[in-house]
Amino acid sequence: MSESLTTVPVKAVIVAGGFGTRLLPLTTNRPKHLLEVGGVPFLEHQISRLAAAGVAHVVVATSYRAELFEPVLGDGGRWGIRVDYVQEAAPLGTAGAIRNVAAALGDDPEGAVVVLNGDVLSGHDLPAQLRDFATPREGRPVDVSLHLVEVADARAFGCVPTDGSGRVTGFTEKSEQPVTNQVNAGCYVFRRRVVDAIPEGRVVSVERETFPALVREGALVVGYVENAYWRDVGTPTALVAASRDLVLGTATSPAVPAGDQRARIDDEAIVDVTARVDGGSVVARDATVGKAAVVTGSVLMPGAAVEAEAVIVDSVLGPRARVGRAVRLAGVTVGDDAVLDPGAVLEPGRRVDCGAVVAASGAPS
Ligand code: GDD
Ligand code: MG
């Protein structure tokens, strides 16, 4: 029999202090957690999903650009929950960040604490994971539950083998020779007392230190395997794909209307009637798309401008970036305020720094 989860309101921590290096230049001026995906700042997907799962109090553990979170996300009132922000003076690592907010997680040592990596768009059934966590195994309460998913290539993730009963038997972060394609999906449920056991006041990695030690010491760490929609949005390609999935309806989120649209165009964007915007693109407020331009599968952040006849495919334009007449982009990431002159030639995958000017020759000036 599972213990009741309704008696104690569940708390949650979102670890959101990373630098977002793999998303540069988009993260030059903001944390990746606030980049718009599907038309809203990314953390809105996670906070609204936590609220929908019955979580009453979310603590966002911040570091890089910490001051930007609260003005964008507020106190949680719009989701009917409480949202607090705790800033680390210097990044404490994923486990250090969780330990650092322990005081805000209630004082019931047997309580449940949900922890989310702040860059994962997941459609998994969090209430089902909480029920699984609340079901004792081998006559003892579960210490930690990890959502696990199967991926084609496990090398970029935490590799997490389990035994026949679902118990986690190891945890190897970013291994060149993964022993399984079952990986850490970045959503944990911690027994409150396990958080207290994390060393305080120093950098600790939950993936490299806490989980391997818990498994080694015989703690009851279990895998909750569910292959629902799942994507880590930590690269430009993944960010654009997640945004597209939300608009087209491949992914769902309580933060945005159900997607089955070709594109999501803000009321305060200006799109010429002869332009084509589709493939799950998002055009944010104050962005403009000129005559006969094509925008497909792409994200145009606030104030971005696409001039006439330009063709933007699977690309992301940062705030106020400007793409000149007839320029063609495929899989390109353009930083804030950058300017691509008419006649500029950019190879697929190129990243253009914030404020850079790419002249007609293709060379930055
Ligand atoms: N507060 C705080 N402080 N947050 C941090 C810190 C820190 O020092 N370091 C990282 N984070 C946050 C990041 O902002 C992000 O939300 C989360 O922790 C995970 O960091 P990433 O840098 O995105 O890690 P990853 O994507 O390489 O790997 C992680 O996620 C994979 C699933 O997407 C690991 O947890 C892997 O095991 C996992 O498979
Ligand atoms: Mg990540």
Tab-separated table of C-alpha atoms and ligand atoms in Angstrom, residues 22 32 117 119-120 157 174 232-234, ligand 2:
chain	number	residue	atom	x	y	z
A	22	ARG	CA	25.999	25.125	-25.168
A	32	LYS	CA	18.713	29.396	-20.748
A	117	ASN	CA	16.666	19.980	-14.059
A	119	ASP	CA	16.044	22.616	-19.016
A	120	VAL	CA	13.954	19.523	-19.682
A	157	PHE	CA	23.526	11.855	-20.332
A	174	LYS	CA	28.461	11.150	-19.505
A	232	ASP	CA	16.736	18.479	-22.903
A	233	VAL	CA	16.646	21.936	-24.515
A	234	GLY	CA	20.305	22.677	-23.776
B	2	MG	MG	20.746	19.930	-19.666
